[in-house]
Coordinates of C-alpha atoms and ligand atoms in Angstrom, one line a residue:
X1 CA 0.0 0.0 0.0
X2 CA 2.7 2.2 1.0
X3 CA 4.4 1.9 -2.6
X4 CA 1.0 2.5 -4.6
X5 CA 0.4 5.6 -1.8
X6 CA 3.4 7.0 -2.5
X7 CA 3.1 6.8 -6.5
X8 CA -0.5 8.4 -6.1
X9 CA 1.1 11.0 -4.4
X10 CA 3.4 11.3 -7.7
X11 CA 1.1 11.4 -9.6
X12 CA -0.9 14.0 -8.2
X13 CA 1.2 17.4 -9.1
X14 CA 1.0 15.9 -12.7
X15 CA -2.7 15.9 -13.4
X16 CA -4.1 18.5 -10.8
X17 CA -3.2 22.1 -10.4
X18 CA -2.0 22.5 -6.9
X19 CA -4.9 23.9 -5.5
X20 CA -7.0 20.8 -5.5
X21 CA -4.6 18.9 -3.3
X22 CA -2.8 18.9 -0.2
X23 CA -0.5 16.9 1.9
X24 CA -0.3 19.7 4.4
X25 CA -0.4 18.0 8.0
X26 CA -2.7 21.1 8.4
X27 CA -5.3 20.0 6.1
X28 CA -4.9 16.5 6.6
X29 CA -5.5 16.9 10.4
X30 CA -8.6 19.3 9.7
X31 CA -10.5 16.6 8.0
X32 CA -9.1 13.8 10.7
X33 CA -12.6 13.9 13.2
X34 CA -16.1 14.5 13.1
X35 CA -18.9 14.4 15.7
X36 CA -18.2 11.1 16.9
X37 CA -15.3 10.8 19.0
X38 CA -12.9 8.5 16.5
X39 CA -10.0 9.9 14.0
X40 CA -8.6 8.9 11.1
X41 CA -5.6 11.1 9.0
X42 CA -5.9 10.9 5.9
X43 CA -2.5 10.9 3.9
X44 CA -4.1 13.6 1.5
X45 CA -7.0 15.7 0.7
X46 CA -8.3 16.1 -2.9
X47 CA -10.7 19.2 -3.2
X48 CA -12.6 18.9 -6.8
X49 CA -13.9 21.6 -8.4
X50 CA -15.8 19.6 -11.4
X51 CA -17.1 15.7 -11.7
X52 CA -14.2 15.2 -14.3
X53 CA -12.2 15.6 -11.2
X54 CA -13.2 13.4 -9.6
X55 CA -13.2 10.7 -11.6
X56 CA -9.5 11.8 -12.9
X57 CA -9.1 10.7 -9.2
X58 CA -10.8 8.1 -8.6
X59 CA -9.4 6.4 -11.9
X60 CA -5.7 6.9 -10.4
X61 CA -6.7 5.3 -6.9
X62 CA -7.9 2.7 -8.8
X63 CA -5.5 1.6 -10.8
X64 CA -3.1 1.9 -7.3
X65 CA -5.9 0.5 -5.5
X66 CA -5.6 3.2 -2.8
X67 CA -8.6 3.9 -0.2
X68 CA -11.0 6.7 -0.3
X69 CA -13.2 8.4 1.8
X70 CA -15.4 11.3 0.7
X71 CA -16.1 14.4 3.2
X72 CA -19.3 17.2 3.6
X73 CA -19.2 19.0 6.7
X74 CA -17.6 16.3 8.9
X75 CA -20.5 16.6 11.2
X76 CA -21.9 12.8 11.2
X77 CA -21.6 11.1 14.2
X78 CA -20.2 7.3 13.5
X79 CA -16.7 8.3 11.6
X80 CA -18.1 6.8 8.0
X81 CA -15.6 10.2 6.5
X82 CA -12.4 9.2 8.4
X83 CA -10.0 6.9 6.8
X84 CA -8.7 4.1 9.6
X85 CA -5.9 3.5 6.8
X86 CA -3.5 5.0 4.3
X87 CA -6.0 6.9 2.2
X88 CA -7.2 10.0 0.3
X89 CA -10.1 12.5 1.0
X90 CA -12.1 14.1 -1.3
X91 CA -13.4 17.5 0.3
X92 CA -16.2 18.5 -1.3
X93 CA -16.1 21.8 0.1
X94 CA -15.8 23.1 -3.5
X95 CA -18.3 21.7 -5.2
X96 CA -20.9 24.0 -3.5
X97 CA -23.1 25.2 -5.9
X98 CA -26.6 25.2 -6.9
X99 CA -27.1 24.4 -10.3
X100 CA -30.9 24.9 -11.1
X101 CA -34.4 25.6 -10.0
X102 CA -37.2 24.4 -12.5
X103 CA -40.2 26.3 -10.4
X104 CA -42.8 24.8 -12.6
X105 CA -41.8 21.3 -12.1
X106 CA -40.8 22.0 -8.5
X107 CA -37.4 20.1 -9.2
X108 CA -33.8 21.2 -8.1
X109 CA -30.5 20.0 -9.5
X110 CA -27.4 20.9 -7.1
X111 CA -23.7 19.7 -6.5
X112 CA -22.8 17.9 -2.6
X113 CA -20.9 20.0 -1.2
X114 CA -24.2 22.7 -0.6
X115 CA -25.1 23.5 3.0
X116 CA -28.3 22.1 3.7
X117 CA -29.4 25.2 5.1
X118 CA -28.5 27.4 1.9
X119 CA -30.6 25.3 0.0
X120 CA -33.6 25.9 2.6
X121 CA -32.9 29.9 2.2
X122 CA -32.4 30.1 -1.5
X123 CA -35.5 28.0 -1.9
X124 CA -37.5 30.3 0.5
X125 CA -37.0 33.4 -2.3
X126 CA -39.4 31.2 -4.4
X127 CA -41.7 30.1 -1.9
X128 CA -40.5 26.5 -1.6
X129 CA -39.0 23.9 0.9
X130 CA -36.9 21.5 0.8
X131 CA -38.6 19.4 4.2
X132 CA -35.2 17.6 5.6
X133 CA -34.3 19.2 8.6
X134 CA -31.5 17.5 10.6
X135 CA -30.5 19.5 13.2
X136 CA -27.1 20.2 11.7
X137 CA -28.6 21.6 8.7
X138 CA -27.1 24.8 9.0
X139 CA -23.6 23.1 8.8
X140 CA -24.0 19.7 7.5
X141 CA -24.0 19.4 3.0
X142 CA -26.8 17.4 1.1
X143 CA -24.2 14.8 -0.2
X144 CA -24.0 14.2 3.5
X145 CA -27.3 14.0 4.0
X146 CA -27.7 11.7 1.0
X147 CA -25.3 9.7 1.8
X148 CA -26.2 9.1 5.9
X149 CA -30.1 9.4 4.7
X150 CA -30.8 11.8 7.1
X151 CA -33.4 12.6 8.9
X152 CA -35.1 15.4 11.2
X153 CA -37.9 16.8 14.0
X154 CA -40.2 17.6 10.4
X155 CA -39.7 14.0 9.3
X156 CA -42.4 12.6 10.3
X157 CA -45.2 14.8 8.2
X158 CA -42.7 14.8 5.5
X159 CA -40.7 12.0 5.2
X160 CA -36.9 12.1 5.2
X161 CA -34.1 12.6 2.8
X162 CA -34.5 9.3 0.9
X163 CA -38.1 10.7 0.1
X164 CA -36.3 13.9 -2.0
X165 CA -33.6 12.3 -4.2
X166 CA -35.2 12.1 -7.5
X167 CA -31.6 11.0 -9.4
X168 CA -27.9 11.0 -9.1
X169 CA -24.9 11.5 -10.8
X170 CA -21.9 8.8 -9.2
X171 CA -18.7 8.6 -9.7
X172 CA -18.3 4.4 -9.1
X173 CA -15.4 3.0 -7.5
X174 CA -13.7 2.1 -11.4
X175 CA -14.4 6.2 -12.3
X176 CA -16.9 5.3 -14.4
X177 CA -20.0 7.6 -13.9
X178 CA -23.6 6.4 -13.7
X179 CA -27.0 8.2 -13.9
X180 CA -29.0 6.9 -11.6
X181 CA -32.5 7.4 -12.9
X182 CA -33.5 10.2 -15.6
X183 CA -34.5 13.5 -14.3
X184 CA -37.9 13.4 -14.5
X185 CA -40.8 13.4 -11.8
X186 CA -41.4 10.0 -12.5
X187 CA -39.8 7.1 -14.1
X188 CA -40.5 3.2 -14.7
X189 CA -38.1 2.1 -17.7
X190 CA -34.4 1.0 -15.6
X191 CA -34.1 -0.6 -12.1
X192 CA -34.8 1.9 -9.3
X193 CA -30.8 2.2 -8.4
X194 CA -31.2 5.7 -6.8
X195 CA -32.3 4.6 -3.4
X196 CA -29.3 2.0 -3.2
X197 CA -27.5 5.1 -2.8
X198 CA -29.0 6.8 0.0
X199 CA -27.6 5.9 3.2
X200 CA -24.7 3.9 1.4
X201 CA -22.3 6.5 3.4
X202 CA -19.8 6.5 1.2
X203 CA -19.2 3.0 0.5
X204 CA -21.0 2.2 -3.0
X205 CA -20.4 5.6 -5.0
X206 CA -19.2 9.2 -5.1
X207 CA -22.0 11.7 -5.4
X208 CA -21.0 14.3 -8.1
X209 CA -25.0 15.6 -8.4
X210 CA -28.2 16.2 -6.3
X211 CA -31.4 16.3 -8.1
X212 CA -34.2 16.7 -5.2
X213 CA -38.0 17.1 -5.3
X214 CA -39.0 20.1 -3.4
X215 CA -42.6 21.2 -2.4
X216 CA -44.6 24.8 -1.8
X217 CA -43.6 26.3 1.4
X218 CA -46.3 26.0 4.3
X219 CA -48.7 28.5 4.2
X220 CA -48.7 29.0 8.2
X221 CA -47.1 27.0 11.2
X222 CA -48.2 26.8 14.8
X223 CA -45.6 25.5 17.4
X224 CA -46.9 24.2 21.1
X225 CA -44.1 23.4 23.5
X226 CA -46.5 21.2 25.8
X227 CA -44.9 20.5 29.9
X228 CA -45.7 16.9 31.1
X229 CA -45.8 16.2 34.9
X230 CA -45.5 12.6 33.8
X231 CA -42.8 11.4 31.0
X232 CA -44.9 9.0 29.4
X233 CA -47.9 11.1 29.3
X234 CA -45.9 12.8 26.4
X235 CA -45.9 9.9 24.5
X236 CA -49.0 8.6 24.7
X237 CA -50.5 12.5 24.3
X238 CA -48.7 12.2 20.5
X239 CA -50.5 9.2 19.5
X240 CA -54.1 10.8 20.8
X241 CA -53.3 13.8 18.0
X242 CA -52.3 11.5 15.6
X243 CA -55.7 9.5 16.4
X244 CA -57.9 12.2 15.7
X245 CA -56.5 12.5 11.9
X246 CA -54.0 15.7 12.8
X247 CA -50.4 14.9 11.1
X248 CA -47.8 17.6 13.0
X249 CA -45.1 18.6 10.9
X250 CA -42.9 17.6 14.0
X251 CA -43.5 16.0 17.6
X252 CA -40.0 15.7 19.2
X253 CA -40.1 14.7 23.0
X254 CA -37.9 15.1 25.8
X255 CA -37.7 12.8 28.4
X256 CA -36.9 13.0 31.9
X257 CA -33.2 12.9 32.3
X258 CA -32.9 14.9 29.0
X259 CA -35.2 17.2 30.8
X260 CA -32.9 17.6 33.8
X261 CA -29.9 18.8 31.9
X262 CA -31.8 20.9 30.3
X263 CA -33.7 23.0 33.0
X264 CA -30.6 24.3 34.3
X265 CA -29.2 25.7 30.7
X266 CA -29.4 29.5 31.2
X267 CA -31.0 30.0 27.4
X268 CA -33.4 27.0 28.2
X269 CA -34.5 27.7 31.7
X270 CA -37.0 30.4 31.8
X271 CA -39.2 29.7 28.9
X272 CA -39.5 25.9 30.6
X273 CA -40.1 27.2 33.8
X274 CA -43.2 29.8 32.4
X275 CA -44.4 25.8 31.8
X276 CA -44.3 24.8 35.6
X277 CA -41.0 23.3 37.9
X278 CA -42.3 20.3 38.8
X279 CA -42.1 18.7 35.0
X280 CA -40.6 15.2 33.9
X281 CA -41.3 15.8 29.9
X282 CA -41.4 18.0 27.3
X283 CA -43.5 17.8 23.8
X284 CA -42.8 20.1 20.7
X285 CA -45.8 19.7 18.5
X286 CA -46.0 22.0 15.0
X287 CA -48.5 22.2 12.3
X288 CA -48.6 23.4 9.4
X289 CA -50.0 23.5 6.0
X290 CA -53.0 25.8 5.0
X291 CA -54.0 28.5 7.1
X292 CA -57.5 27.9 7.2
X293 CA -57.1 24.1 8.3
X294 CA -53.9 24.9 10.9
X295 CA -56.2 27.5 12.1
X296 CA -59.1 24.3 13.0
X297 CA -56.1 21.8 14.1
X298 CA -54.4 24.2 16.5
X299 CA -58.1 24.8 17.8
X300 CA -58.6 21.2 18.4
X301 CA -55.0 20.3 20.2
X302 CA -56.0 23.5 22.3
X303 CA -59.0 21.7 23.3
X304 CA -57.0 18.3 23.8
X305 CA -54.6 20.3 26.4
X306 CA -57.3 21.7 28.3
X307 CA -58.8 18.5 28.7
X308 CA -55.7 17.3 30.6
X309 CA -55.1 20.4 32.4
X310 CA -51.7 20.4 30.5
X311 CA -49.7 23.3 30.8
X312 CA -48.2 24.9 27.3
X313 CA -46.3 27.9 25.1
X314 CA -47.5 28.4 21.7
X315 CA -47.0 30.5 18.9
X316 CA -47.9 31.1 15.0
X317 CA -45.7 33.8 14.5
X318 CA -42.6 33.4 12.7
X319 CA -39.5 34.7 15.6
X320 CA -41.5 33.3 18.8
X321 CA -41.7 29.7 16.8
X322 CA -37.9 30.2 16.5
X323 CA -37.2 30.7 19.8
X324 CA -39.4 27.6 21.3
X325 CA -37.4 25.5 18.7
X326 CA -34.0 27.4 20.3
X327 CA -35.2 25.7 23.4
X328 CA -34.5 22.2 21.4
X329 CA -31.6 23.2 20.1
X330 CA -30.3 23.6 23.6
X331 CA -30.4 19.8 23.6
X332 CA -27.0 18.9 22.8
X333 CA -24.6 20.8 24.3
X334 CA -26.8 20.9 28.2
X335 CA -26.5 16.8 28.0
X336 CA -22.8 17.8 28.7
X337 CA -23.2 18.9 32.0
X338 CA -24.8 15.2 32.7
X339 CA -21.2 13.8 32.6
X340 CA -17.5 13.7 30.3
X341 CA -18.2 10.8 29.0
X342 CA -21.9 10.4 26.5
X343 CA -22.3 7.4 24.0
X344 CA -25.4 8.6 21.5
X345 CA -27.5 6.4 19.4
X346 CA -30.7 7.0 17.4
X347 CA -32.3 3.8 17.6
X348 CA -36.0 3.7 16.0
X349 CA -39.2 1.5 16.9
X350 CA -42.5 1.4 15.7
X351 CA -44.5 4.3 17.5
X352 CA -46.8 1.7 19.4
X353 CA -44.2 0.7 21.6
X354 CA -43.0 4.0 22.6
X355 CA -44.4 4.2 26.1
X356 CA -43.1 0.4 26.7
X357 CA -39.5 1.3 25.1
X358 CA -38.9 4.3 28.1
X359 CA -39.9 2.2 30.8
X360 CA -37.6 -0.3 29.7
X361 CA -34.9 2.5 29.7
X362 CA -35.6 3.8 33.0
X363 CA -35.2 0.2 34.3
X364 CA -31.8 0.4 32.8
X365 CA -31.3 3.5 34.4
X366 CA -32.3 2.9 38.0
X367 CA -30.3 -0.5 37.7
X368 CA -26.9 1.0 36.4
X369 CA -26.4 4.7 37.8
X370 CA -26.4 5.6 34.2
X371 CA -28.0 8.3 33.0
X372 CA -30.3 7.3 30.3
X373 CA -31.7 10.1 27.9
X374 CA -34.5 9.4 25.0
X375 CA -35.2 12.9 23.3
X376 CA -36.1 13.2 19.6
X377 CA -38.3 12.5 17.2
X378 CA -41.1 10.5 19.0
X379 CA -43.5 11.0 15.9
X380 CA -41.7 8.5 14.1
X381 CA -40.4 6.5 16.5
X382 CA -36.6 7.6 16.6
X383 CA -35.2 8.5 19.5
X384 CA -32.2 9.3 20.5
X385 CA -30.6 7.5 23.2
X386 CA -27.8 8.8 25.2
X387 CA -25.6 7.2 27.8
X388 CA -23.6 9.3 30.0
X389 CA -21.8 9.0 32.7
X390 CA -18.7 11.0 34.8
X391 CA -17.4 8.0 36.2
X392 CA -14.4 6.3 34.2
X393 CA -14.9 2.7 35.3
X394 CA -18.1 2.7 34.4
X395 CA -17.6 3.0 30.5
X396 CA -17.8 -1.4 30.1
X397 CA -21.1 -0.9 31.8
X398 CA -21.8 1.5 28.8
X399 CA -21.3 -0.9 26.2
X400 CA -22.9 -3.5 27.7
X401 CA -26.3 -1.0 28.4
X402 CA -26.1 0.1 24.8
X403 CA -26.2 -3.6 23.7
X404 CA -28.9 -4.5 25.9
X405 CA -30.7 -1.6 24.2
X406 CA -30.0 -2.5 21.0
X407 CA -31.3 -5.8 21.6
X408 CA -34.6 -4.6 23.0
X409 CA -34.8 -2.5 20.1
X410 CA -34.6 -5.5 17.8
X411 CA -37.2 -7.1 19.9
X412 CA -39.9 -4.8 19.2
X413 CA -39.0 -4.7 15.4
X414 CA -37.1 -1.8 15.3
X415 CA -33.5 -0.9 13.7
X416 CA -30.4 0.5 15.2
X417 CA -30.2 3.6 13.0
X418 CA -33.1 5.9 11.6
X419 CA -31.2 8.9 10.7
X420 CA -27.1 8.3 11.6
X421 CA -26.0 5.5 10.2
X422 CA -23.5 2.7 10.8
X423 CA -20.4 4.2 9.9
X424 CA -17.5 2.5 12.2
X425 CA -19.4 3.1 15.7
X426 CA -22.6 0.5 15.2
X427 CA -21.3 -1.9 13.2
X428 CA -21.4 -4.7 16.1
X429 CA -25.5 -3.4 15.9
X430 CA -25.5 -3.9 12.3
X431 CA -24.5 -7.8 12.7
X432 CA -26.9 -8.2 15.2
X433 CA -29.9 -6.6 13.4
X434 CA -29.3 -8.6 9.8
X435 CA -30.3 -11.7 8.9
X436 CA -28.0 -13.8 6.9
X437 CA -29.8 -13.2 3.3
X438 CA -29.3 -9.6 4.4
X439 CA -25.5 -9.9 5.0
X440 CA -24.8 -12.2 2.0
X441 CA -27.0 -9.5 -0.5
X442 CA -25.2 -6.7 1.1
X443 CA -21.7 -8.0 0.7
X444 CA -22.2 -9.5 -2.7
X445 CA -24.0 -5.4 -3.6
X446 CA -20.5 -3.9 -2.2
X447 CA -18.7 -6.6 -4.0
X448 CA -20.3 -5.6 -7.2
X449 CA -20.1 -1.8 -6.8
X450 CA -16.5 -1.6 -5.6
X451 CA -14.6 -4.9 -6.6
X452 CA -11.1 -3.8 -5.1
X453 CA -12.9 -2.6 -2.0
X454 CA -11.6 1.2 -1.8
X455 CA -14.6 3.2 -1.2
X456 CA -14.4 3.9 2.4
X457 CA -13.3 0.5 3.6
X458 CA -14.2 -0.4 7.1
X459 CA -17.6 1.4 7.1
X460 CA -21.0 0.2 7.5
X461 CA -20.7 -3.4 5.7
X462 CA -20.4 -6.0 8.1
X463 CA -16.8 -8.1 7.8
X464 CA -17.2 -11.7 6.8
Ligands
LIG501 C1 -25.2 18.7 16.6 C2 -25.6 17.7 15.6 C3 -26.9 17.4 15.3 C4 -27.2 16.4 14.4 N1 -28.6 16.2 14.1 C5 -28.9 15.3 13.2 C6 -30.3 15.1 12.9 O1 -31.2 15.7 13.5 N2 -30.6 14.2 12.0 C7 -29.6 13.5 11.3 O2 -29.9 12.7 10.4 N3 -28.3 13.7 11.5 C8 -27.9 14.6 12.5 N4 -26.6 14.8 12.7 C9 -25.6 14.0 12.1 C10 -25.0 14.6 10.8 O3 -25.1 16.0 10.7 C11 -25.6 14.0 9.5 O4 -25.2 12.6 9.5 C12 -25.2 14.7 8.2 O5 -26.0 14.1 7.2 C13 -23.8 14.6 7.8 O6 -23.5 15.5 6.8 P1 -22.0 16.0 6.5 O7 -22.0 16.9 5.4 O8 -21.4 16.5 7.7 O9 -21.3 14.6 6.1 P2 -19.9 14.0 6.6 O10 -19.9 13.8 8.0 O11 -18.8 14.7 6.0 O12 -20.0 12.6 5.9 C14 -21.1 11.7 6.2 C15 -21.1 10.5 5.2 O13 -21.4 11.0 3.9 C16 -20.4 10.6 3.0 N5 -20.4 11.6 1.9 C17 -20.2 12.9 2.0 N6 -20.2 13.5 0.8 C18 -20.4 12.5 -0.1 C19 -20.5 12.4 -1.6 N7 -20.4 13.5 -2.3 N8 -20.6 11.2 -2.1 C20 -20.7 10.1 -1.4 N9 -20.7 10.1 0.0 C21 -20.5 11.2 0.6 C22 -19.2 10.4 3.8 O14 -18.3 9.6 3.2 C23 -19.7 9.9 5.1 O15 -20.0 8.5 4.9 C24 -26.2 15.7 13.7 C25 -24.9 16.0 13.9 C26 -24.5 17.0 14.9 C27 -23.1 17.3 15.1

């Protein structure tokens, strides 16, 4: 490897101006980590400007059958960017443009390396949405979101990235470059190969094009933040909206320990406190759509809340919304204060078993000293567990808890991963949660897609 590295590295000043590569330790150590808490250097950093350059490069780490990894924002959470070996990145940090907006056919055609969120903005000037909406969409790119298949609180009305990706333009593993369907609202003529893509985290293809389905922006929104005296009151509140025929744009819950850390965050404490002190849950709940028919909904959860004597904030106007959802926001970084060390996992199960999954959790919790968080996106069933703890010899018990989850989770027919992915950090789930005509199909789909095995090696397929 080290011989075929270093005649890459040859190569590289020959058939790239010097701009779109760097063996800086620098650079190299810049795109070394992302959210979760692994590393990987690569041994150089390709930044393409245009599709011909990456296949130019992928063509030459063919041929030397060197690794590669390809990079957004660096913001997913299992290390499916970082190379665990010798290998090159591809930064897509240039290829950051939108390409076009067809308005009448509500379809737009964009490169990977495009913040989420400037999409959002750009499509606000014409009155449409793009509906993903993972938290990091501010600062994560759509050819990360493509390839993790991410998700988001507005999900659940909406559906998540997989629902948006009309077609693709890959770079495969031999630089060859494959349309993945035609760019056209619908399509029946080839095999359906776009979805293969999503959520294949790097390991099938390299993502040169976006073309995604957008929709009319919501005419009007209403956001309730709802206080529970009892956690699973939350949860079982959700399903009695969803009962009566109402479909919120988001329902993301916080459970009791989340709640904890997060009534003593300075920018989250007084708006939950104007809800009451003596809460164990929290419930976000939006509509949207029409203004005439949010106007009836928001009506009929008022009446729902009243009924239980529940206490809540709401709002239909556009900065107040923002602020309840700041509240949210404040998730993250207040779990901190819990304790040093925090093992996060989004595991998903089907909505009925919700109120059984968080007892099942709190056992866990009173058993181990552990603290056990659930917050997310109840709606759809995803929620995202956290383990954390301050005390050092207590990190086996970690592992052990998270596999005990993951195996309750299987139970109840759930996965491991509704919005994440595998990446290096769940792979042990991943083994667990396939079947073996799973594992022989997936291997054999890697095997056909990437022969020499050099697009991201180590990530999400299980090892034989
Ligand atoms: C605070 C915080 C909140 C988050 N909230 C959410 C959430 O609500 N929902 C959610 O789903 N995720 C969430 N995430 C995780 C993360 O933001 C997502 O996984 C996101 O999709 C990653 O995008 P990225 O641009 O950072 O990709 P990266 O981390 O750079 O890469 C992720 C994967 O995409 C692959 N990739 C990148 N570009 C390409 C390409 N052009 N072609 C092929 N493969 C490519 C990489 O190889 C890697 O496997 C959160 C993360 C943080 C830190």
């Amino acid at each position: 490897m080290e011989v075929q590295l270093k005649e890459l590295k040859k190569r590289l000043p020959q058939l790239f101006s010097r701009e779109k590569f760097s063996f800086s330790e620098e650079v190299r150590y810049a795109h070394s980590f992302d959210a979760s808490r692994l590393r990987g250097v690569p041994e150089v950093v390709f930044f393409p400007e245009t599709e011909e350059d990456v296949t130019k490069l992928v063509k030459l780490c063919f041929n030397y059958r060197v690794p590669i990894f390809c990079r957004g924002a660096g913001t997913a959470t299992t290390g499916s960017s970082l190379p665990m070996m010798p290998a090159v990145v591809i930064s897509f940090s240039k290829m950051n443009r939108i390409l076009e907006l067809n308005q009448e056919e509500r379809v737009l055609r964009v490169q990977p390396g495009v913040l989420t969120g400037k999409i959002k903005e750009y499509l606000r000037k014409y009155q449409l949405f793009y509906p993903p909406d993972p938290a990091s969409y501010k600062y994560s790119t759509i050819g990360g979101n493509v390839a993790t298949g991410a998700g988001g609180p507005r999900c659940f009305k909406y559906g998540t990235t997989r629902d948006y990706v009309l077609a693709l333009r890959v770079v495969l593993a031999d630089g060859r470059v494959l349309k993945t369907a035609p760019y056209t609202l619908k399509h029946s003529a080839y095999y359906n190969l776009t979805p293969i893509f999503v959520g294949s985290e790097g390991t099938l293809g390299i993502f040169t094009e976006i073309v995604l389905k957008v929709v009319p922006l919501p005419e009007s929104s209403y956001l309730f933040l709802v206080g529970f005296s009892k956690e699973e009151d939350a949860l079982t509140f959700i399903n009695r909206v969803i009962k009566f025929g109402i479909t919120p744009s988001a329902a993301e819950f916080v459970d009791k320990t989340t709640l904890k850390a997060l009534s003593s965050f300075e920018e989250a404490r007084d708006l939950i406190y104007q809800l009451g002190r003596n809460l164990e849950a929290l419930l976000f709940l939006e509509l949207d759509g029409e203004e005439e028919k949010v106007r009836k909904e928001v009506a009929k959860v008022k009446e729902f809340l009243k009924e239980k004597g529940l206490s809540y904030l709401g709002s239909g106007v556009e900065p107040e919304i923002e602020s309840l959802w700041e509240v949210r926001r404040c998730i993250s970084p207040s779990l901190r204060r819990l304790g040093s060390f925090k093992v996060s996992d989004d595991v998903t199960i089907p909505r009925r078993y919700s109120e059984e999954f968080l007892r099942f959790l709190r056992r866990l919790e009173g058993e181990s000293g552990i603290f056990v968080c659930a917050f997310g996106h109840a709606g759809d069933g995803n929620f995202h567990v956290n383990l954390i703890t301050d005390d050092e010899k207590k990190r086996a018990t970690v592992e052990e808890l998270r596999k005990k989850i993951i195996k309750q989770v299987l139970s109840l027919g759930g996965t491991s991963s509704g919005e994440h992915g595998i990446g290096y950090t769940k792979k042990t789930f991943l083994s667990f949660e396939l079947d073996e005509v799973q594992k022989d199909l997936m291997k054999k789909l890697k095997k056909l897609f990437d022969p020499y095995g050099i697009l991201s090696p180590g990530v999400k397929v299980v090892d034989e």
